[in-house]
Tab-separated table of C-alpha atoms and ligand atoms in Angstrom:
chain	number	residue	atom	x	y	z
A	1381	MET	CA	0.035	-0.105	0.000
A	1382	LYS	CA	2.732	2.328	0.860
A	1383	SER	CA	4.661	1.750	-2.268
A	1384	ILE	CA	1.489	2.277	-4.383
A	1385	LEU	CA	1.060	5.537	-2.933
A	1386	LYS	CA	4.710	6.359	-3.309
A	1387	ILE	CA	4.164	5.394	-7.083
A	1388	LEU	CA	1.069	7.657	-7.276
A	1389	SER	CA	2.591	10.549	-5.900
A	1390	ILE	CA	5.675	10.457	-8.327
A	1391	VAL	CA	3.148	10.119	-11.228
A	1392	LEU	CA	1.262	13.165	-10.000
A	1393	PHE	CA	4.394	15.164	-9.527
A	1394	LEU	CA	5.722	14.449	-12.859
A	1395	SER	CA	2.439	15.074	-14.790
A	1396	ALA	CA	2.144	18.455	-12.935
A	1397	TYR	CA	5.843	19.155	-13.608
A	1398	GLY	CA	4.956	18.444	-17.468
A	1399	CYS	CA	1.979	20.952	-17.365
A	1400	PHE	CA	3.876	23.474	-15.723
A	1401	LYS	CA	6.718	23.160	-18.296
A	1402	SER	CA	4.645	23.350	-21.232
A	1403	LYS	CA	2.989	26.511	-20.012
A	1404	LYS	CA	5.997	28.506	-21.531
A	1405	LYS	CA	4.988	32.050	-21.462
A	1406	VAL	CA	4.494	33.922	-24.819
A	1407	TYR	CA	5.136	37.486	-24.730
A	1408	THR	CA	3.222	39.512	-27.571
A	1409	ASN	CA	5.459	42.658	-26.657
A	1410	THR	CA	9.015	41.488	-26.401
A	1411	GLU	CA	9.715	44.510	-24.210
A	1412	ASP	CA	7.892	42.712	-21.417
A	1413	ILE	CA	10.178	39.652	-21.483
A	1414	PRO	CA	12.028	39.515	-17.943
A	1415	VAL	CA	15.623	39.075	-17.740
A	1416	HIS	CA	17.092	36.538	-15.417
A	1417	ARG	CA	20.407	37.215	-13.973
A	1418	GLU	CA	23.404	38.395	-16.010
A	1419	MET	CA	26.214	37.045	-17.978
A	1420	LYS	CA	29.196	38.208	-19.994
A	1421	ALA	CA	28.947	38.067	-23.756
A	1422	GLU	CA	31.128	35.811	-25.701
A	1423	LEU	CA	32.683	37.909	-28.658
A	1424	THR	CA	34.405	36.227	-31.589
A	1425	ALA	CA	36.664	37.233	-34.380
A	1426	PRO	CA	35.543	36.398	-37.741
A	1427	PRO	CA	35.029	34.050	-39.522
A	1428	ASN	CA	33.824	32.575	-36.014
A	1429	VAL	CA	30.524	33.012	-34.335
A	1430	PRO	CA	29.779	32.582	-30.617
A	1431	ARG	CA	27.757	29.619	-29.449
A	1432	PRO	CA	24.028	29.611	-30.442
A	1433	VAL	CA	21.698	30.921	-27.648
A	1434	GLY	CA	19.368	27.693	-27.683
A	1435	GLU	CA	16.991	27.699	-24.931
A	1436	ARG	CA	18.458	30.321	-22.678
A	1437	LYS	CA	16.117	32.909	-21.080
A	1438	ALA	CA	16.672	36.497	-21.646
A	1439	LYS	CA	19.527	37.886	-19.457
A	1440	LYS	CA	21.239	41.118	-18.799
A	1441	LEU	CA	24.353	40.585	-21.192
A	1442	ILE	CA	27.523	42.363	-20.614
A	1443	VAL	CA	29.347	43.434	-23.828
A	1444	GLU	CA	32.966	44.693	-23.690
A	1445	MET	CA	34.079	46.032	-26.917
A	1446	GLU	CA	37.470	47.599	-27.326
A	1447	ILE	CA	38.232	49.896	-30.223
A	1448	LEU	CA	41.778	49.727	-31.621
A	1449	GLU	CA	43.341	51.547	-34.390
A	1450	LYS	CA	45.908	49.543	-35.943
A	1451	GLU	CA	48.244	48.868	-38.940
A	1452	GLY	CA	47.575	45.710	-41.062
A	1453	GLU	CA	47.705	44.518	-44.633
A	1454	LEU	CA	44.972	44.979	-47.265
A	1455	THR	CA	46.967	42.566	-49.547
A	1456	ASP	CA	50.605	41.357	-49.775
A	1457	GLY	CA	52.685	44.455	-49.619
A	1458	VAL	CA	49.946	46.897	-49.152
A	1459	ARG	CA	49.783	48.373	-45.568
A	1460	TYR	CA	46.782	50.379	-44.372
A	1461	VAL	CA	45.728	51.625	-40.764
A	1462	PHE	CA	42.462	50.039	-39.901
A	1463	TRP	CA	40.154	51.295	-37.287
A	1464	THR	CA	38.471	48.304	-35.584
A	1465	PHE	CA	35.910	47.298	-32.940
A	1466	GLY	CA	37.748	44.648	-31.128
A	1467	GLY	CA	40.843	44.360	-33.326
A	1468	THR	CA	39.493	42.823	-36.572
A	1469	VAL	CA	37.681	43.862	-39.617
A	1470	PRO	CA	34.736	43.275	-39.385
A	1471	GLY	CA	34.471	43.797	-35.689
A	1472	SER	CA	33.778	41.075	-33.090
A	1473	PHE	CA	30.440	39.035	-33.528
A	1474	ILE	CA	27.669	39.787	-30.675
A	1475	ARG	CA	25.410	37.069	-30.315
A	1476	THR	CA	22.274	37.944	-28.128
A	1477	ARG	CA	18.371	36.673	-28.046
A	1478	VAL	CA	15.295	38.691	-28.227
A	1479	GLY	CA	14.670	40.256	-24.866
A	1480	ASP	CA	18.131	40.443	-23.437
A	1481	GLU	CA	19.063	43.779	-21.775
A	1482	VAL	CA	22.344	44.521	-23.272
A	1483	GLU	CA	24.672	46.439	-21.182
A	1484	PHE	CA	27.306	47.910	-23.723
A	1485	HIS	CA	30.797	48.723	-22.657
A	1486	LEU	CA	32.610	50.758	-25.329
A	1487	GLN	CA	36.280	51.236	-24.732
A	1488	ASN	CA	38.696	53.608	-26.613
A	1489	HIS	CA	42.153	52.169	-26.299
A	1490	PRO	CA	44.403	55.183	-24.800
A	1491	ASP	CA	47.046	54.550	-27.963
A	1492	ASN	CA	44.289	55.536	-30.378
A	1493	LYS	CA	44.194	58.930	-31.842
A	1494	LEU	CA	40.615	59.580	-32.478
A	1495	PRO	CA	37.025	59.509	-30.633
A	1496	HIS	CA	34.658	56.889	-31.832
A	1497	ASN	CA	31.072	55.718	-31.058
A	1498	ILE	CA	28.734	52.929	-32.047
A	1499	ASP	CA	25.307	52.820	-33.806
A	1500	LEU	CA	23.942	49.404	-33.507
A	1501	HIS	CA	21.050	48.791	-36.034
A	1502	ALA	CA	19.740	46.194	-33.378
A	1503	VAL	CA	19.013	49.315	-31.010
A	1504	THR	CA	15.615	51.111	-30.768
A	1505	GLY	CA	16.758	54.506	-29.571
A	1506	PRO	CA	18.550	57.723	-30.761
A	1507	GLY	CA	21.236	57.106	-33.200
A	1508	GLY	CA	21.173	53.371	-32.397
A	1509	GLY	CA	23.452	54.025	-29.244
A	1510	ALA	CA	25.644	56.598	-31.134
A	1511	GLU	CA	24.497	59.492	-28.985
A	1512	SER	CA	25.326	57.815	-25.765
A	1513	SER	CA	28.649	55.936	-26.566
A	1514	PHE	CA	30.814	58.985	-28.136
A	1515	VAL	CA	34.007	57.943	-26.375
A	1516	ALA	CA	37.585	59.810	-26.384
A	1517	PRO	CA	40.673	57.876	-26.493
A	1518	GLY	CA	41.559	56.432	-23.016
A	1519	HIS	CA	37.834	56.450	-21.987
A	1520	GLU	CA	35.099	54.156	-21.512
A	1521	LYS	CA	31.149	54.549	-22.190
A	1522	VAL	CA	28.349	52.547	-21.104
A	1523	PHE	CA	24.828	52.316	-22.252
A	1524	SER	CA	22.065	49.674	-22.135
A	1525	PHE	CA	19.459	48.579	-24.513
A	1526	LYS	CA	16.616	45.741	-25.024
A	1527	THR	CA	16.728	43.461	-28.057
A	1528	LEU	CA	13.098	44.179	-29.262
A	1529	ASN	CA	13.386	42.601	-32.649
A	1530	PRO	CA	14.993	39.107	-33.681
A	1531	GLY	CA	17.370	39.500	-36.865
A	1532	LEU	CA	20.788	40.051	-37.979
A	1533	TYR	CA	21.886	43.728	-37.647
A	1534	VAL	CA	24.841	45.624	-38.645
A	1535	TYR	CA	26.687	47.969	-36.118
A	1536	HIS	CA	29.146	50.691	-37.281
A	1537	CYS	CA	30.865	53.821	-35.936
A	1538	ALA	CA	28.936	56.848	-36.639
A	1539	THR	CA	31.659	59.492	-35.653
A	1540	ALA	CA	31.996	62.299	-38.122
A	1541	PRO	CA	33.195	61.786	-40.968
A	1542	VAL	CA	30.996	58.941	-40.750
A	1543	GLY	CA	31.790	57.395	-44.155
A	1544	MET	CA	35.550	57.791	-43.382
A	1545	HIS	CA	35.318	55.701	-39.886
A	1546	ILE	CA	33.197	53.186	-41.702
A	1547	ALA	CA	35.894	53.020	-44.762
A	1548	ASN	CA	38.626	52.317	-42.288
A	1549	GLY	CA	36.917	49.140	-41.055
A	1550	MET	CA	34.447	50.086	-38.309
A	1551	TYR	CA	31.675	47.876	-38.742
A	1552	GLY	CA	30.353	44.398	-37.655
A	1553	LEU	CA	27.333	42.283	-36.990
A	1554	ILE	CA	25.022	41.600	-33.988
A	1555	LEU	CA	22.578	38.702	-34.075
A	1556	VAL	CA	19.371	38.745	-32.101
A	1557	GLU	CA	17.981	35.250	-32.113
A	1558	PRO	CA	14.256	34.522	-31.495
A	1559	ASP	CA	13.152	32.751	-28.276
A	1560	GLY	CA	14.322	29.370	-28.476
A	1561	GLY	CA	17.080	30.054	-30.858
A	1562	LEU	CA	17.474	29.655	-34.671
A	1563	PRO	CA	17.315	26.064	-35.713
A	1564	LEU	CA	20.688	24.265	-34.987
A	1565	VAL	CA	23.074	23.643	-38.067
A	1566	ASP	CA	26.437	21.866	-38.534
A	1567	ARG	CA	28.507	24.785	-39.375
A	1568	GLU	CA	28.020	28.682	-38.781
A	1569	TYR	CA	30.333	31.406	-40.159
A	1570	TYR	CA	30.416	35.273	-40.041
A	1571	ILE	CA	31.548	36.910	-43.386
A	1572	MET	CA	31.327	40.729	-43.983
A	1573	GLN	CA	32.054	42.650	-47.318
A	1574	GLY	CA	33.608	46.000	-47.218
A	1575	ASP	CA	35.172	48.492	-49.785
A	1576	PHE	CA	38.494	50.419	-49.409
A	1577	TYR	CA	39.890	53.516	-50.918
A	1578	THR	CA	43.751	54.069	-51.104
A	1579	LYS	CA	45.638	56.908	-52.519
A	1580	GLY	CA	47.570	54.420	-54.611
A	1581	ALA	CA	45.983	52.084	-57.216
A	1582	ASN	CA	45.121	48.382	-56.518
A	1583	GLY	CA	48.301	46.449	-55.668
A	1584	GLU	CA	50.520	49.740	-55.021
A	1585	ARG	CA	52.588	48.751	-52.247
A	1586	GLY	CA	53.678	50.584	-49.084
A	1587	LEU	CA	51.480	52.423	-46.423
A	1588	GLN	CA	48.477	53.632	-48.208
A	1589	PRO	CA	46.472	56.474	-46.654
A	1590	PHE	CA	42.658	56.538	-47.044
A	1591	ASP	CA	41.554	58.617	-50.402
A	1592	MET	CA	38.527	60.684	-49.487
A	1593	GLN	CA	37.745	61.645	-53.267
A	1594	LYS	CA	37.503	57.995	-54.402
A	1595	ALA	CA	35.318	57.189	-51.309
A	1596	VAL	CA	33.079	60.025	-52.353
A	1597	ASP	CA	33.136	58.824	-56.017
A	1598	GLU	CA	32.328	55.125	-54.837
A	1599	LYS	CA	35.541	53.949	-56.900
A	1600	ALA	CA	36.903	51.196	-54.690
A	1601	ASP	CA	40.477	49.891	-54.873
A	1602	TYR	CA	39.654	47.002	-52.974
A	1603	VAL	CA	36.602	45.212	-52.267
A	1604	VAL	CA	36.977	42.278	-49.695
A	1605	PHE	CA	35.467	40.091	-47.541
A	1606	ASN	CA	36.722	40.072	-43.970
A	1607	GLY	CA	38.970	42.937	-44.127
A	1608	ASN	CA	41.663	41.856	-46.734
A	1609	VAL	CA	42.392	40.216	-49.928
A	1610	GLY	CA	42.820	36.417	-48.974
A	1611	ALA	CA	41.016	36.505	-45.609
A	1612	LEU	CA	38.975	33.468	-46.706
A	1613	THR	CA	41.211	31.930	-49.371
A	1614	GLY	CA	43.746	29.177	-49.234
A	1615	ASP	CA	44.596	28.103	-45.728
A	1616	ASN	CA	42.195	30.543	-44.375
A	1617	ALA	CA	39.113	29.119	-46.341
A	1618	ILE	CA	36.080	27.979	-44.334
A	1619	THR	CA	35.299	24.418	-44.235
A	1620	ALA	CA	32.472	21.819	-43.996
A	1621	LYS	CA	31.926	18.126	-44.700
A	1622	VAL	CA	29.642	16.662	-47.318
A	1623	GLY	CA	26.082	16.209	-45.890
A	1624	GLU	CA	26.334	19.228	-43.400
A	1625	THR	CA	24.289	22.326	-43.289
A	1626	VAL	CA	26.180	25.708	-43.647
A	1627	ARG	CA	24.791	28.897	-42.178
A	1628	LEU	CA	26.555	32.091	-43.217
A	1629	PHE	CA	25.778	35.259	-41.379
A	1630	VAL	CA	26.866	37.840	-44.307
A	1631	GLY	CA	26.918	41.565	-43.665
A	1632	ASN	CA	27.789	44.538	-45.826
A	1633	GLY	CA	29.733	47.246	-44.187
A	1634	GLY	CA	29.968	49.378	-47.278
A	1635	PRO	CA	30.436	52.086	-47.066
A	1636	GLY	CA	29.650	52.649	-50.683
A	1637	LEU	CA	28.922	49.328	-52.549
A	1638	VAL	CA	25.911	47.059	-52.492
A	1639	SER	CA	26.784	43.173	-52.578
A	1640	SER	CA	25.332	40.591	-54.769
A	1641	PHE	CA	26.533	37.815	-52.819
A	1642	HIS	CA	26.943	34.566	-54.537
A	1643	VAL	CA	28.566	30.900	-53.685
A	1644	ILE	CA	29.998	29.414	-56.980
A	1645	GLY	CA	28.593	26.123	-57.283
A	1646	GLU	CA	25.778	26.163	-54.590
A	1647	ILE	CA	22.231	27.096	-54.457
A	1648	PHE	CA	21.081	28.785	-51.054
A	1649	ASP	CA	18.338	26.409	-49.656
A	1650	LYS	CA	17.197	29.192	-47.201
A	1651	VAL	CA	17.865	33.228	-47.272
A	1652	HIS	CA	16.619	35.266	-44.300
A	1653	VAL	CA	16.322	38.074	-46.690
A	1654	GLU	CA	17.926	41.246	-45.378
A	1655	GLY	CA	18.495	39.653	-42.183
A	1656	GLY	CA	14.900	39.658	-41.091
A	1657	ASP	CA	12.196	37.072	-40.722
A	1658	LEU	CA	11.376	36.661	-44.431
A	1659	ILE	CA	12.510	33.468	-45.568
A	1660	ASN	CA	13.250	33.120	-49.421
A	1661	GLU	CA	13.984	29.575	-50.842
A	1662	ASN	CA	16.251	28.321	-53.592
A	1663	VAL	CA	18.172	31.417	-54.100
A	1664	GLN	CA	21.321	31.776	-56.544
A	1665	THR	CA	22.537	35.430	-55.633
A	1666	THR	CA	21.231	37.524	-52.839
A	1667	MET	CA	21.603	41.277	-52.547
A	1668	ILE	CA	23.086	42.669	-49.363
A	1669	PRO	CA	22.893	46.602	-49.132
A	1670	ALA	CA	25.371	48.477	-47.475
A	1671	GLY	CA	24.603	48.709	-43.872
A	1672	GLY	CA	22.663	45.438	-44.201
A	1673	ALA	CA	22.855	41.589	-43.753
A	1674	ALA	CA	21.578	38.138	-44.846
A	1675	ILE	CA	21.523	34.782	-43.060
A	1676	VAL	CA	22.039	32.096	-45.931
A	1677	GLU	CA	21.741	28.486	-45.437
A	1678	PHE	CA	22.648	25.688	-47.757
A	1679	HIS	CA	23.273	21.975	-47.607
A	1680	VAL	CA	26.526	20.735	-49.080
A	1681	ASN	CA	26.125	17.661	-51.184
A	1682	VAL	CA	29.337	17.024	-53.036
A	1683	PRO	CA	33.163	17.782	-52.434
A	1684	GLY	CA	35.119	20.627	-53.660
A	1685	THR	CA	36.013	24.329	-53.369
A	1686	PHE	CA	33.322	26.570	-53.492
A	1687	ILE	CA	33.979	30.220	-54.381
A	1688	LEU	CA	32.291	33.004	-52.328
A	1689	VAL	CA	31.993	36.244	-54.437
A	1690	ASP	CA	30.416	39.428	-55.026
A	1691	HIS	CA	28.952	38.720	-58.375
A	1692	SER	CA	29.723	42.438	-59.354
A	1693	ILE	CA	32.275	39.942	-60.812
A	1694	PHE	CA	35.381	42.242	-61.395
A	1695	ARG	CA	35.192	42.950	-57.664
A	1696	ALA	CA	35.792	39.433	-57.016
A	1697	PHE	CA	38.439	38.554	-59.504
A	1698	ASN	CA	40.188	42.172	-59.590
A	1699	LYS	CA	39.576	43.795	-56.144
A	1700	GLY	CA	39.514	40.880	-53.822
A	1701	ALA	CA	35.890	40.036	-53.191
A	1702	LEU	CA	36.640	36.412	-53.136
A	1703	GLY	CA	36.563	33.554	-50.471
A	1704	MET	CA	36.385	29.855	-50.365
A	1705	LEU	CA	34.414	27.227	-48.745
A	1706	LYS	CA	36.375	23.742	-48.939
A	1707	VAL	CA	33.879	20.683	-48.572
A	1708	GLU	CA	35.653	17.181	-47.848
A	1709	GLY	CA	33.811	13.960	-48.383
A	1710	GLU	CA	32.614	11.392	-50.688
A	1711	GLU	CA	31.862	12.388	-54.653
A	1712	ASN	CA	28.310	11.824	-55.564
A	1713	GLU	CA	28.102	11.375	-59.353
A	1714	ASN	CA	24.278	11.377	-59.159
A	1715	ILE	CA	24.627	15.057	-58.256
A	1716	TYR	CA	27.808	16.037	-60.043
A	1717	THR	CA	29.772	13.833	-62.569
A	1718	GLY	CA	33.025	15.875	-62.715
A	1719	GLU	CA	34.857	16.398	-66.197
A	1720	GLN	CA	33.528	13.870	-69.032
A	1721	TYR	CA	34.938	15.397	-71.886
A	1722	ASP	CA	38.161	17.601	-72.668
A	1723	GLY	CA	39.074	18.898	-76.023
A	1724	ILE	CA	40.515	21.831	-77.674
A	1725	TYR	CA	38.156	24.403	-78.969
A	1726	LEU	CA	39.267	27.549	-80.560
A	1727	PRO	CA	36.616	29.272	-82.363
A	1728	GLU	CA	38.660	32.617	-82.777
A	1729	GLY	CA	41.352	31.071	-84.593
A	1730	PRO	CA	44.897	30.452	-83.285
A	1731	GLY	CA	45.960	34.028	-83.684
A	1732	ILE	CA	47.334	35.465	-80.525
A	1733	GLN	CA	44.894	37.355	-78.437
A	1734	GLU	CA	45.582	40.343	-76.441
A	1735	MET	CA	43.563	41.402	-73.211
A	1736	PRO	CA	41.742	44.791	-73.874
A	1737	THR	CA	43.633	47.365	-72.384
A	1738	THR	CA	43.093	51.172	-72.467
A	1739	ASP	CA	46.415	52.386	-71.110
A	1740	GLY	CA	49.767	50.835	-71.191
A	1741	VAL	CA	51.569	48.795	-68.675
A	1742	VAL	CA	52.407	50.621	-65.469
A	1743	GLU	CA	55.686	50.105	-64.019
A	1744	SER	CA	55.271	49.291	-60.434
A	1745	GLU	CA	56.533	52.239	-58.265
A	1746	ILE	CA	58.732	50.185	-55.569
A	1747	PRO	CA	60.471	47.408	-57.193
A	1748	ALA	CA	61.522	44.395	-55.287
A	1749	GLN	CA	64.755	44.962	-53.101
A	1750	ASN	CA	65.890	41.310	-52.816
A	1751	PHE	CA	65.345	37.807	-53.626
A	1752	GLU	CA	62.841	37.041	-50.999
A	1753	GLU	CA	60.674	40.119	-52.263
A	1754	GLN	CA	60.944	38.811	-55.701
A	1755	MET	CA	59.733	35.583	-54.615
A	1756	LYS	CA	56.868	37.321	-52.525
A	1757	PHE	CA	55.908	39.594	-55.343
A	1758	GLY	CA	56.286	37.072	-57.830
A	1759	LYS	CA	53.887	34.723	-56.115
A	1760	GLN	CA	51.226	37.186	-55.893
A	1761	ILE	CA	51.404	37.732	-59.478
A	1762	TYR	CA	51.396	33.909	-60.285
A	1763	MET	CA	48.012	33.585	-58.004
A	1764	GLN	CA	46.521	36.538	-59.955
A	1765	THR	CA	47.693	35.803	-63.297
A	1766	CYS	CA	49.196	32.394	-64.375
A	1767	PHE	CA	47.334	30.203	-61.843
A	1768	ALA	CA	44.195	29.764	-63.605
A	1769	CYS	CA	45.906	28.066	-66.457
A	1770	HIS	CA	49.045	26.559	-65.005
A	1771	GLN	CA	47.433	25.582	-61.692
A	1772	ALA	CA	48.656	26.217	-58.063
A	1773	GLU	CA	51.620	23.979	-58.038
A	1774	GLY	CA	52.608	24.638	-61.783
A	1775	GLN	CA	51.276	21.194	-62.552
A	1776	GLY	CA	49.244	22.338	-65.638
A	1777	ILE	CA	46.258	20.624	-67.083
A	1778	PRO	CA	46.790	17.515	-69.263
A	1779	ASN	CA	45.963	18.499	-72.948
A	1780	ALA	CA	45.536	22.151	-72.357
A	1781	PHE	CA	48.011	24.007	-70.247
A	1782	PRO	CA	51.534	22.880	-70.225
A	1783	PRO	CA	53.040	22.350	-66.732
A	1784	LEU	CA	55.744	24.891	-65.425
A	1785	ALA	CA	56.822	22.482	-62.565
A	1786	LYS	CA	59.841	20.595	-63.844
A	1787	SER	CA	59.213	21.656	-67.174
A	1788	ASP	CA	62.053	21.047	-69.549
A	1789	TYR	CA	60.989	23.703	-71.988
A	1790	LEU	CA	61.072	26.311	-69.318
A	1791	ASN	CA	64.522	25.387	-67.947
A	1792	ALA	CA	66.241	25.084	-71.300
A	1793	ASP	CA	65.916	28.712	-72.351
A	1794	VAL	CA	65.189	31.616	-69.993
A	1795	ASN	CA	65.102	34.351	-72.766
A	1796	ARG	CA	62.520	32.094	-74.531
A	1797	ALA	CA	60.354	31.945	-71.555
A	1798	ILE	CA	60.414	35.792	-71.008
A	1799	GLY	CA	59.341	36.305	-74.704
A	1800	ILE	CA	56.583	34.026	-74.011
A	1801	VAL	CA	55.128	36.097	-70.872
A	1802	LEU	CA	55.926	39.424	-72.830
A	1803	ASN	CA	54.442	38.316	-76.259
A	1804	GLY	CA	52.219	35.236	-75.687
A	1805	LYS	CA	52.704	31.853	-77.466
A	1806	THR	CA	50.807	29.826	-79.933
A	1807	GLY	CA	51.697	26.726	-82.152
A	1808	GLU	CA	52.967	23.191	-81.347
A	1809	ILE	CA	55.441	22.868	-78.368
A	1810	THR	CA	56.596	19.835	-76.460
A	1811	VAL	CA	56.957	19.874	-72.539
A	1812	ASN	CA	58.231	17.059	-70.881
A	1813	GLY	CA	57.285	14.796	-73.816
A	1814	GLN	CA	53.658	15.777	-74.148
A	1815	LYS	CA	52.589	18.016	-77.328
A	1816	TYR	CA	50.579	21.193	-76.665
A	1817	ASN	CA	49.143	23.285	-79.455
A	1818	SER	CA	47.152	26.068	-77.939
A	1819	VAL	CA	47.187	29.810	-77.063
A	1820	MET	CA	48.606	31.505	-74.326
A	1821	THR	CA	47.575	35.276	-74.345
A	1822	ARG	CA	50.034	38.042	-73.984
A	1823	GLN	CA	50.210	38.950	-70.310
A	1824	MET	CA	49.777	42.711	-69.464
A	1825	LEU	CA	52.668	42.873	-67.079
A	1826	SER	CA	55.518	45.277	-66.322
A	1827	SER	CA	59.197	44.158	-66.830
A	1828	GLU	CA	59.475	44.267	-62.988
A	1829	GLU	CA	56.638	42.025	-62.739
A	1830	ILE	CA	57.752	39.527	-65.310
A	1831	ALA	CA	61.124	39.315	-63.681
A	1832	ASN	CA	59.389	38.516	-60.197
A	1833	VAL	CA	56.879	36.042	-61.430
A	1834	LEU	CA	59.528	34.104	-63.421
A	1835	THR	CA	61.827	34.127	-60.540
A	1836	TYR	CA	59.026	32.555	-58.668
A	1837	VAL	CA	58.465	30.192	-61.192
A	1838	TYR	CA	62.007	29.222	-61.481
A	1839	ASN	CA	62.676	28.842	-57.972
A	1840	SER	CA	59.753	26.557	-57.324
A	1841	TRP	CA	58.453	23.148	-57.979
A	1842	GLY	CA	61.954	21.526	-58.901
A	1843	ASN	CA	62.964	24.137	-61.509
A	1844	ASN	CA	66.476	25.111	-62.281
A	1845	LYS	CA	66.621	28.265	-59.787
A	1846	THR	CA	67.187	30.949	-62.465
A	1847	VAL	CA	66.967	34.578	-61.034
A	1848	VAL	CA	65.383	36.984	-63.634
A	1849	THR	CA	65.930	40.636	-63.319
A	1850	SER	CA	63.928	43.615	-65.321
A	1851	GLU	CA	66.904	44.288	-67.137
A	1852	MET	CA	66.830	40.910	-68.688
A	1853	VAL	CA	63.058	41.178	-69.541
A	1854	ASN	CA	63.859	44.794	-70.999
A	1855	THR	CA	66.697	43.446	-73.193
A	1856	ILE	CA	64.170	40.888	-74.903
A	1857	LYS	CA	61.540	43.761	-74.968
A	1858	ASN	CA	63.652	46.054	-77.046
A	1859	LYS	CA	64.824	43.447	-79.407
I	2344	CU	CU1	35.157	55.667	-35.567
């Protein structure tokens, strides 16, 4: 009898608990959501994002954001003084849930030169916080706000001249998750586009100051993901495994340009349009306004390298707006077969084609000072110019592009190789016993650049270590 009573009381207790638990209160006004205790926000540098909020209740969330003005690189050899939220461009990712009371501490490092502030698009209030957060070097400002609307929001500095503070890298993303959190996925990444304006042209080396006139004219020298060319390529690529779902939090800091965000070889299963509640499905390219964001989700079905671009495509291939997602796993020929045929097709005839150009080849201002610099600058040119045909390790592509790695043809005659890069090449040649009969277009490079790229090629992949100088190139040029 006693034990029956015991069981009965446990059953009663459990059912009462179940009732209680299912009666989760739904707030029609998010401003009424109470906060339970406080916690320090986890902030992350791109491309990482903090842990999902999951089921956690709304809290008082302490955010400590430090502003740092620091020198970095836009691309190899091009230095730039970035102004940053948290030391990175874009700034640290902030992850909150609806109903959180965010206590924001904005700290301006004493070594900085300028006052700054922050306008968070997730804030309902004057200036999005800018009016309460204006802070001089060596000071800290604190203000609080309640997150009323779920979504993905941009934050940025709003200190005059506003455009200049944004152009120098002062932007980032703050996510406000709905009650219960976004559905869990396998991988999440943080990507933000920005445009940069330098006194020198694209690729001009040295410390480059900001160019106000180019910024006003919206003539960007660099358009990049995550603050510099190459922030998401090669070893910095984001990764996933076949079968996983990837979620990208994509923002656009601007200041000037709108992004046509696209992943080559993927279709977005879901896009939270403009970072809000509206979900569009089966999207190829999503538009991300300056000062806006989108949440993009897709399932990866096949392995390979998927290229992230701004599909205003010269920005991707000429100004830096290019990233990579590397997917590992099993091939699936039902979805993608890989190459099934490869032959030569030359509709425009075998004549040497030139890249259209309006102005002549410009000699770069700062020549390489030593062998190390020649190798560094040469690799840069190789990856921009030769890589597409001759491939990353100089291995070429059978029947189409001859190898540069251990190439007997290359190693036999340096002057001939210089001539090929200067003037292009057509007609049958034999490289390592294989015949090629194709077209290499003339490469629009300066003598200095040709010297550097050939030095890089000759001193890589088992070649004969010839060092090529711009004088050697000029001798061939003037023949
Ligand atoms: Cu600022």
